mmCIF file of C-alpha atoms in Angstrom:
data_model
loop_
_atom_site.group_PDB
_atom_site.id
_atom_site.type_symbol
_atom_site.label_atom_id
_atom_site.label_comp_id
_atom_site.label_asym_id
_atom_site.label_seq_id
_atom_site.Cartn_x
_atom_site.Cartn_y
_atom_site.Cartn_z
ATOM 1 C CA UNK A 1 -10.330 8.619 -10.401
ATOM 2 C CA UNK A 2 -8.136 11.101 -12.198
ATOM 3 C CA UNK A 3 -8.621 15.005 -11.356
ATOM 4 C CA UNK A 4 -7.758 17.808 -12.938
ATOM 5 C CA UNK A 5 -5.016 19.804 -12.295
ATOM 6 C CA UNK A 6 -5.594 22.818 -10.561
ATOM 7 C CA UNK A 7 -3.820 26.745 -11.572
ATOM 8 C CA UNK A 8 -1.002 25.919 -10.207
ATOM 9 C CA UNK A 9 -0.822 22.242 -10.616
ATOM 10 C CA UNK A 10 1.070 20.927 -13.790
ATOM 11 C CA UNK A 11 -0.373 17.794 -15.464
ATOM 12 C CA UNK A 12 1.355 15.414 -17.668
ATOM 13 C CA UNK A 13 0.037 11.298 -19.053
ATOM 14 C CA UNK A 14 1.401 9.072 -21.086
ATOM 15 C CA UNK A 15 0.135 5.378 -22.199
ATOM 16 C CA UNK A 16 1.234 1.945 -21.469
ATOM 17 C CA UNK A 17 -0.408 -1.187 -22.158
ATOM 18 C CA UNK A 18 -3.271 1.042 -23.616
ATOM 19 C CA UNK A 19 -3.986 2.382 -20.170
ATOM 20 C CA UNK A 20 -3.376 6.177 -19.198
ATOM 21 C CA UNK A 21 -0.307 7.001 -16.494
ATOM 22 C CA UNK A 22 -2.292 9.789 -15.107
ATOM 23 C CA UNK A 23 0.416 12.211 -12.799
ATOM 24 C CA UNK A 24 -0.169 15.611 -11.564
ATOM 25 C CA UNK A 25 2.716 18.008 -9.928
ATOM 26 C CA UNK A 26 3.780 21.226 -8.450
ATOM 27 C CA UNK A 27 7.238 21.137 -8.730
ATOM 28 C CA UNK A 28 8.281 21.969 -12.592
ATOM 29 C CA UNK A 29 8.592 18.932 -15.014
ATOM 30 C CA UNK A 30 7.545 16.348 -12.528
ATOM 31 C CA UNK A 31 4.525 15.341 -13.686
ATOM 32 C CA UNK A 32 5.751 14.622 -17.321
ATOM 33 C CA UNK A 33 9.014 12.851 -16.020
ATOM 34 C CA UNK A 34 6.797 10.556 -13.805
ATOM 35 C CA UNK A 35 4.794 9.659 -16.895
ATOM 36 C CA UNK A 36 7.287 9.089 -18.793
ATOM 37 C CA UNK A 37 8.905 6.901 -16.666
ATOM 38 C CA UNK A 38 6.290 4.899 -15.095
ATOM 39 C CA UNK A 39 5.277 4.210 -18.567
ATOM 40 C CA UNK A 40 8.957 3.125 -19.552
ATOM 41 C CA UNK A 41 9.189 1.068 -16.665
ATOM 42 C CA UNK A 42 6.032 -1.039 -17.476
ATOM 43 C CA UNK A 43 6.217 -1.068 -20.901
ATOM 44 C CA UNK A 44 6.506 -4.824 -22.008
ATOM 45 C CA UNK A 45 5.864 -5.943 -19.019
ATOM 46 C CA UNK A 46 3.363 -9.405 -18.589
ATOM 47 C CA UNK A 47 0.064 -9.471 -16.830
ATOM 48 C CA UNK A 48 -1.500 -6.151 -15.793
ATOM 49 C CA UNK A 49 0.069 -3.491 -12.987
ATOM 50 C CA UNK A 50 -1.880 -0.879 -10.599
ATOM 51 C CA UNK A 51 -0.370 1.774 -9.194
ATOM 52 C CA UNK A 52 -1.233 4.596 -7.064
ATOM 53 C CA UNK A 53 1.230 7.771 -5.642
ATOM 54 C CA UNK A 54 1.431 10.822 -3.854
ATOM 55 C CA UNK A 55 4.525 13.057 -2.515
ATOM 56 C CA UNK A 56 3.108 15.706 0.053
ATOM 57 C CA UNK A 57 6.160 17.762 -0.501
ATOM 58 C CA UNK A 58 5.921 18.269 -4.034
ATOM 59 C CA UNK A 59 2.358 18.163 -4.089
ATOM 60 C CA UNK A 60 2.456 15.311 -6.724
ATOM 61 C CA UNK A 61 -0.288 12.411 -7.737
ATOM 62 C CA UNK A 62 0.239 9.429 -9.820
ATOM 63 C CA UNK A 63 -2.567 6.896 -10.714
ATOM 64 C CA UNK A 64 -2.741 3.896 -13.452
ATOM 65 C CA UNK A 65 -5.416 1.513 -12.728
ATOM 66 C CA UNK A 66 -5.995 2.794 -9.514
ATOM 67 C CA UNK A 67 -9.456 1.716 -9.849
ATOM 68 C CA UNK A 68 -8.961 -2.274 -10.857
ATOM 69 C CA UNK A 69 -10.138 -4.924 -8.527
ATOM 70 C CA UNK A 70 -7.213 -7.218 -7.373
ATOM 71 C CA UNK A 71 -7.180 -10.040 -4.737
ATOM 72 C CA UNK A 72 -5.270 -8.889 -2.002
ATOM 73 C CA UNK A 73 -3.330 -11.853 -0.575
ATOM 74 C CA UNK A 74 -1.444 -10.455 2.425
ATOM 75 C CA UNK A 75 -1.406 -6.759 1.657
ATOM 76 C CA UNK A 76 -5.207 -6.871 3.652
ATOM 77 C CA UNK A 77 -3.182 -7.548 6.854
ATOM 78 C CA UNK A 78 -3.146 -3.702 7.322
ATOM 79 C CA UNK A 79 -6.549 -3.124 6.900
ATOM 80 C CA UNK A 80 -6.875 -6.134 9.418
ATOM 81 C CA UNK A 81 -4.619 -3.790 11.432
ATOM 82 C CA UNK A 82 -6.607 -1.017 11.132
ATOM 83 C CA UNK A 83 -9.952 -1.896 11.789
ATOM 84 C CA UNK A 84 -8.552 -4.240 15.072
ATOM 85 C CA UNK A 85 -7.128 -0.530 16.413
ATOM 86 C CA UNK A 86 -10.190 1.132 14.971
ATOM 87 C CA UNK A 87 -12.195 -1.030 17.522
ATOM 88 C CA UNK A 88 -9.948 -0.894 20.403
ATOM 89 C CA UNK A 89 -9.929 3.063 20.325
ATOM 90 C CA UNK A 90 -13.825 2.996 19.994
ATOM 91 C CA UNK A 91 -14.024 0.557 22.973
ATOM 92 C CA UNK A 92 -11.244 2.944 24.926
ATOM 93 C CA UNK A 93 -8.591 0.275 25.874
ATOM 94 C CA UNK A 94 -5.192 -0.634 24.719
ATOM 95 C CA UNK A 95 -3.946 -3.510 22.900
ATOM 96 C CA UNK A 96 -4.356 -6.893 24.561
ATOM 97 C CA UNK A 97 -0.867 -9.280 25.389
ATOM 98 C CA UNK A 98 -2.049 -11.236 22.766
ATOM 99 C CA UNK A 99 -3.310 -8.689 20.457
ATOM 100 C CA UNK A 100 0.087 -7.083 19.675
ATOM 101 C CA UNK A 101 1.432 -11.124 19.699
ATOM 102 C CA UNK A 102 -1.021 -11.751 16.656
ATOM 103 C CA UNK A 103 -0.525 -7.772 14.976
ATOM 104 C CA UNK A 104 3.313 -8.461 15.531
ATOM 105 C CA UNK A 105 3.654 -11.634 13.803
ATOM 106 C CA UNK A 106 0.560 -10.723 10.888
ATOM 107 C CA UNK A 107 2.906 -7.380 9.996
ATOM 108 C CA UNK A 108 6.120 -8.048 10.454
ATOM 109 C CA UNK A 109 6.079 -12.272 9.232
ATOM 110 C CA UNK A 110 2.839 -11.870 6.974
ATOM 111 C CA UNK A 111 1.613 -14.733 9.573
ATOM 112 C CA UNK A 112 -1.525 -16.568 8.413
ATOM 113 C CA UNK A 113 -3.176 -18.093 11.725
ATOM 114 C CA UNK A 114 -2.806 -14.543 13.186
ATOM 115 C CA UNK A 115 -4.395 -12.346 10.312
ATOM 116 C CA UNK A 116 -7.129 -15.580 10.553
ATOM 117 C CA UNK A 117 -7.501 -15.145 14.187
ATOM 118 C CA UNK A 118 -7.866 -11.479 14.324
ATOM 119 C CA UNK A 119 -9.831 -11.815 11.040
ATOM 120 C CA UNK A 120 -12.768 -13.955 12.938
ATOM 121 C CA UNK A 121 -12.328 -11.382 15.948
ATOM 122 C CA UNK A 122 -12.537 -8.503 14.201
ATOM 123 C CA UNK A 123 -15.634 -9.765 11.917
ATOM 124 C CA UNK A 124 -16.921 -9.100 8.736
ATOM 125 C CA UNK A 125 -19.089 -5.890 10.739
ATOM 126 C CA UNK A 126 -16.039 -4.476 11.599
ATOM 127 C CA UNK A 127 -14.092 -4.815 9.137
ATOM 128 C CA UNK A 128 -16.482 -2.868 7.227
ATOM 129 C CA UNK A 129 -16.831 -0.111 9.000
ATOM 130 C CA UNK A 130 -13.121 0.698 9.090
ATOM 131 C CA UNK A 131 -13.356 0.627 5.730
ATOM 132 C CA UNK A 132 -16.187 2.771 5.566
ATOM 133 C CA UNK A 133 -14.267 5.043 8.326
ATOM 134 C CA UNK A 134 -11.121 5.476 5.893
ATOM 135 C CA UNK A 135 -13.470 5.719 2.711
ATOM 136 C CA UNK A 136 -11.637 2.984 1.161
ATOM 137 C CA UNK A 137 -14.748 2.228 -0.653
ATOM 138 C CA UNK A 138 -13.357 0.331 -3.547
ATOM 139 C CA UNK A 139 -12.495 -2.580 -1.335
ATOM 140 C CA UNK A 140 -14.455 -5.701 -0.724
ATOM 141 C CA UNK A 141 -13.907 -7.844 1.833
ATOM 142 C CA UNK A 142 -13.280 -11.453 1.196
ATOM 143 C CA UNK A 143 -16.334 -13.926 2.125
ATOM 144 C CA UNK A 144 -16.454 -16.235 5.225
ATOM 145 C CA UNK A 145 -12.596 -17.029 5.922
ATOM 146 C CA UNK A 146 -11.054 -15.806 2.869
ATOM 147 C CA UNK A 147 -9.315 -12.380 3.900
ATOM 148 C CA UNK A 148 -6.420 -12.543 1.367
ATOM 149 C CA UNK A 149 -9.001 -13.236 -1.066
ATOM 150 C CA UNK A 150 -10.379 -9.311 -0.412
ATOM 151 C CA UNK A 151 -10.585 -7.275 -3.692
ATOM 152 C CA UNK A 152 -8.637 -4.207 -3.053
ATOM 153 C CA UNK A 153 -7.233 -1.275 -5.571
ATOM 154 C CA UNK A 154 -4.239 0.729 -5.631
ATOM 155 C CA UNK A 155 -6.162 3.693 -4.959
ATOM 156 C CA UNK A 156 -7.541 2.465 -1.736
ATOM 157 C CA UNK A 157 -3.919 1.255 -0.710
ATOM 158 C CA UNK A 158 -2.870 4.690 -1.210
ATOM 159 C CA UNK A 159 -5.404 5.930 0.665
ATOM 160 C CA UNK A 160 -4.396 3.568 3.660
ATOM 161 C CA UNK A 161 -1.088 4.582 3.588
ATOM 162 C CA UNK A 162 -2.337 8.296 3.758
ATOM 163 C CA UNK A 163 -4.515 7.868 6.382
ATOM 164 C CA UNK A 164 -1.351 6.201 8.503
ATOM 165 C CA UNK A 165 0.891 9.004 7.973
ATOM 166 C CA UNK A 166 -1.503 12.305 8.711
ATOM 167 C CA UNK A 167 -4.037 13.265 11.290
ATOM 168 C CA UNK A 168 -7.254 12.059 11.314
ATOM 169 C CA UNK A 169 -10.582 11.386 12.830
ATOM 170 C CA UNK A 170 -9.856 7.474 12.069
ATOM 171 C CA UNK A 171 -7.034 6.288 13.868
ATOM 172 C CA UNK A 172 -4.854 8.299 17.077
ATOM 173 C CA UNK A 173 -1.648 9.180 16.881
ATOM 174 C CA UNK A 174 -0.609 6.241 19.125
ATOM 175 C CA UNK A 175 -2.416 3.786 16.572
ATOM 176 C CA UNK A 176 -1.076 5.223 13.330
ATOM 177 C CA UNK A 177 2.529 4.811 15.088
ATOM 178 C CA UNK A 178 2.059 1.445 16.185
ATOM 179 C CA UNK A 179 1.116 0.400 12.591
ATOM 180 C CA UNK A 180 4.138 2.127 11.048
ATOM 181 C CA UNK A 181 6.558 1.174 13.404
ATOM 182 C CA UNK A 182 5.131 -2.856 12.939
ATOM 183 C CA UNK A 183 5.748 -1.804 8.709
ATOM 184 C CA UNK A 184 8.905 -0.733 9.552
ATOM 185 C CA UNK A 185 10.470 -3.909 10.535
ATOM 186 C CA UNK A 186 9.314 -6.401 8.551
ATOM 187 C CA UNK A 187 11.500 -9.263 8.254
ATOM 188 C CA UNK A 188 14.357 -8.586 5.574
ATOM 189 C CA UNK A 189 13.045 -11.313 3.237
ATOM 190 C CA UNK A 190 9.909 -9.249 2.900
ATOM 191 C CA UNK A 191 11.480 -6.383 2.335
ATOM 192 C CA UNK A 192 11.426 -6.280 -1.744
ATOM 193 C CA UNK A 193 8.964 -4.204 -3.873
ATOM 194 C CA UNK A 194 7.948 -0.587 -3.455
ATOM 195 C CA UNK A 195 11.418 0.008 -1.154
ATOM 196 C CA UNK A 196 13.881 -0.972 -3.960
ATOM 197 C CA UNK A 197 15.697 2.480 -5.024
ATOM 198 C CA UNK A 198 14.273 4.729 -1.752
ATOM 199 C CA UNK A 199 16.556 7.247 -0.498
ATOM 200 C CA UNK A 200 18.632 6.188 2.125
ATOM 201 C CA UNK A 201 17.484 9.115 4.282
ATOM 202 C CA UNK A 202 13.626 7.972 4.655
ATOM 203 C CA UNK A 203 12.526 5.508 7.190
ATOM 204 C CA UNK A 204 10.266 2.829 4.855
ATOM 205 C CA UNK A 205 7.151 1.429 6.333
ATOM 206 C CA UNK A 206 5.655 -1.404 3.686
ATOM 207 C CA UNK A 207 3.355 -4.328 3.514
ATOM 208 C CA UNK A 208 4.274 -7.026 0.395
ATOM 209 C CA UNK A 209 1.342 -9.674 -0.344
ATOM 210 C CA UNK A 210 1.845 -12.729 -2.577
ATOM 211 C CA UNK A 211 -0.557 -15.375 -3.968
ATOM 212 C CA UNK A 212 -0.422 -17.776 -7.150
ATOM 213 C CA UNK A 213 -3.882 -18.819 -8.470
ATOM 214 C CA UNK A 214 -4.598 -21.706 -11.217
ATOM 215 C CA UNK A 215 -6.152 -18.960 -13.247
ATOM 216 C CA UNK A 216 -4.251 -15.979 -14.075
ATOM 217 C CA UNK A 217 -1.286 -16.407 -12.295
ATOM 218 C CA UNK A 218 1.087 -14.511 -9.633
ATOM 219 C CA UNK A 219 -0.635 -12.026 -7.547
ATOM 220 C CA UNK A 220 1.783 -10.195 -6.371
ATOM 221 C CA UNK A 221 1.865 -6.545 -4.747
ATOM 222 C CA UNK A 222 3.621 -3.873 -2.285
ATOM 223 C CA UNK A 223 2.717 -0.730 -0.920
ATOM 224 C CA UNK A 224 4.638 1.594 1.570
ATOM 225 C CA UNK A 225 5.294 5.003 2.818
ATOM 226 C CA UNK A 226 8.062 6.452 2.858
ATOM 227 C CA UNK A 227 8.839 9.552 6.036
ATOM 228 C CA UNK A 228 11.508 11.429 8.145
ATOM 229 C CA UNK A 229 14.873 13.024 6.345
ATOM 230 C CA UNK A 230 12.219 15.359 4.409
ATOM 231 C CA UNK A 231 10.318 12.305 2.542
ATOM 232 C CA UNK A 232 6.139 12.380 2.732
ATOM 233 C CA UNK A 233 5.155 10.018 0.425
ATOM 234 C CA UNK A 234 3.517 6.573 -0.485
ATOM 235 C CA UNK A 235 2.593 4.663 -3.045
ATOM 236 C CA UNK A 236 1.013 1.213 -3.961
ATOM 237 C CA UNK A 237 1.872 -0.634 -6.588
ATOM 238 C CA UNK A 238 -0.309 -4.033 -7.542
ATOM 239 C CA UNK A 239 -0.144 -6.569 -10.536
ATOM 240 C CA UNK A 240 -1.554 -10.089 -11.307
ATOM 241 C CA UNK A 241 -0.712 -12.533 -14.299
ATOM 242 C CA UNK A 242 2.802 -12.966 -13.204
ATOM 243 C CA UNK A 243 4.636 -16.292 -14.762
ATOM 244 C CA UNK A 244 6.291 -16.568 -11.058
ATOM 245 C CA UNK A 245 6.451 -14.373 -7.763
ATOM 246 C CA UNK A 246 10.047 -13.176 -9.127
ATOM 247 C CA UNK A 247 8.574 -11.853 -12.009
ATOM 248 C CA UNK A 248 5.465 -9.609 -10.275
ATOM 249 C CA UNK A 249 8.455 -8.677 -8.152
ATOM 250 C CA UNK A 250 10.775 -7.655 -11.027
ATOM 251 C CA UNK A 251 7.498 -5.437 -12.224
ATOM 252 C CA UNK A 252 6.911 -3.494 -8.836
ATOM 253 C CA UNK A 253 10.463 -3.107 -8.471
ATOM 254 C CA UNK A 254 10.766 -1.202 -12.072
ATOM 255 C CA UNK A 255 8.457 1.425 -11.358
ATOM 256 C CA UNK A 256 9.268 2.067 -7.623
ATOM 257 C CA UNK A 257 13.019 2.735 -8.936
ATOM 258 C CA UNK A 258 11.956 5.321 -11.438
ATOM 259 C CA UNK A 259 9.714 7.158 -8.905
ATOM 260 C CA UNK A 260 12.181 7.373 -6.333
ATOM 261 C CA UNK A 261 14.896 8.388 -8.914
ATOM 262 C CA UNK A 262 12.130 10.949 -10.157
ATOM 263 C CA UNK A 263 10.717 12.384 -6.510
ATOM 264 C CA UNK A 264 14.401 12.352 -5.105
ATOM 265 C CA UNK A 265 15.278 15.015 -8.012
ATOM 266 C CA UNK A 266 16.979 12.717 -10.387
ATOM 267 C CA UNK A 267 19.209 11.014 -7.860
ATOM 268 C CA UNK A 268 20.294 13.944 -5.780
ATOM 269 C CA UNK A 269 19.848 11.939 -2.376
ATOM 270 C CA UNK A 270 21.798 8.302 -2.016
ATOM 271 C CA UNK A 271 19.309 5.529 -3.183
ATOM 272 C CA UNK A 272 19.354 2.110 -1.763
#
């Protein structure tokens, strides 16, 4: 997935875990600190990490993984956003009473009967073409009932979170704000991963997902973007093989830190 830098683009990797921390930058030095850091942060770390990034301000791009199949749990429920507001533009109509009821609970409570509900209304058709729409085309959707069970990549996350925060043929203004302002107030229990170290100054829009399996462990993964005070960035960061949720937390945690740190300019804004 990696590209090459262009003329005025610096370009900087480093390896963890024998996998290359790909970054790009044009701001001076960026690149290479990312690298360096990213790889620091997940160095020793159990089980194996994703992680996708981009800062429109700095022009910067991070990728590790970004190509690895995960199972989603509930970090779908946006794409299950998506593709419900992806239909309702297409059909020309708003939100129903009990549409935003079911989107309200799914985003902001990670509620299971209401991603299952809009799941089955959506259907598998749909789904698909939203995904088709946003050119996430690294994800597969789960089978029959099994939406958290949708194999989704860090790259494709990223791309969501893109899509949300810039014009496009996809989704309106009034749907990408809807979404956003839904990721913005998730309850405070689910407000770990990706946000831990952001500047105080952005407004944080994220979607966590969580799921232990009898075979390879804690699924566990975050992605947000970050806007407003001068911040234009996102990132996703996803991992599996986790002894406990804690743990996959702990790992997300680590690298979201050092990118904030990094982007912010070494800590010149106040961090969370």
């Amino acid at each position: 997935m990696a590209t090459p830098a262009s003329a005025d683009t610096a370009s900087a990797s480093a390896t963890v875990g024998g996998a290359e921390v790909f970054c790009t930058s044009k701001r001076p030095g960026l690149a290479s600190e990312l690298s360096r850091d990213i790889t620091s942060a997940l160095g020793g770390r159990e089980g194996t990490s994703s992680l996708a990034l981009y800062d429109r301000i700095t022009g910067t791009t991070c990728e590790l993984k970004a190509d690895t199949h995960f199972d989603s749990a509930s970090v779908v429920k946006v794409s299950v956003l998506g593709s419900l507001l992806r239909q309702a533009e297409e059909a020309h109509r708003k939100l129903t009473p009990r549409e935003v009821e079911l989107t309200t609970a799914m985003i902001t409570k990670s509620d299971n009967d209401s991603t299952s509900a809009l799941w089955h209304q959506i259907g598998a058709a749909g789904f698909r073409r939203f995904l088709a729409l946003a050119q996430m085309r690294h994800t597969v959707p789960g089978s029959g009932k099994s939406w958290g069970l949708t194999q989704i990549t860090a790259g494709d996350q990223l791309r969501l979170m893109q899509l949300l925060t810039t014009e496009n043929a996809v989704l309106g203004p009034a749907s990408r704000g809807y979404a956003l302002d839904l990721m913005n107030h998730v309850t405070p229990g689910q407000k770990w991963g990706v946000p831990a170290g952001s500047p105080a100054t952005a407004t944080v829009h994220i979607k966590n997902g969580w799921l232990p399996r009898t075979a390879g462990g804690w699924r566990v993964h975050s992605v947000g973007a970050f806007t407003g005070g001068g911040h234009d960035y996102g990132m996703a960061v996803l991992s599996t093989g986790s002894r406990t949720m804690d743990y996959g937390i702990g790992t997300i945690e680590g690298a979201a830190r050092v990118i904030h740190h990094d982007l912010s300019g070494a800590g010149s804004a106040a961090s969370r």
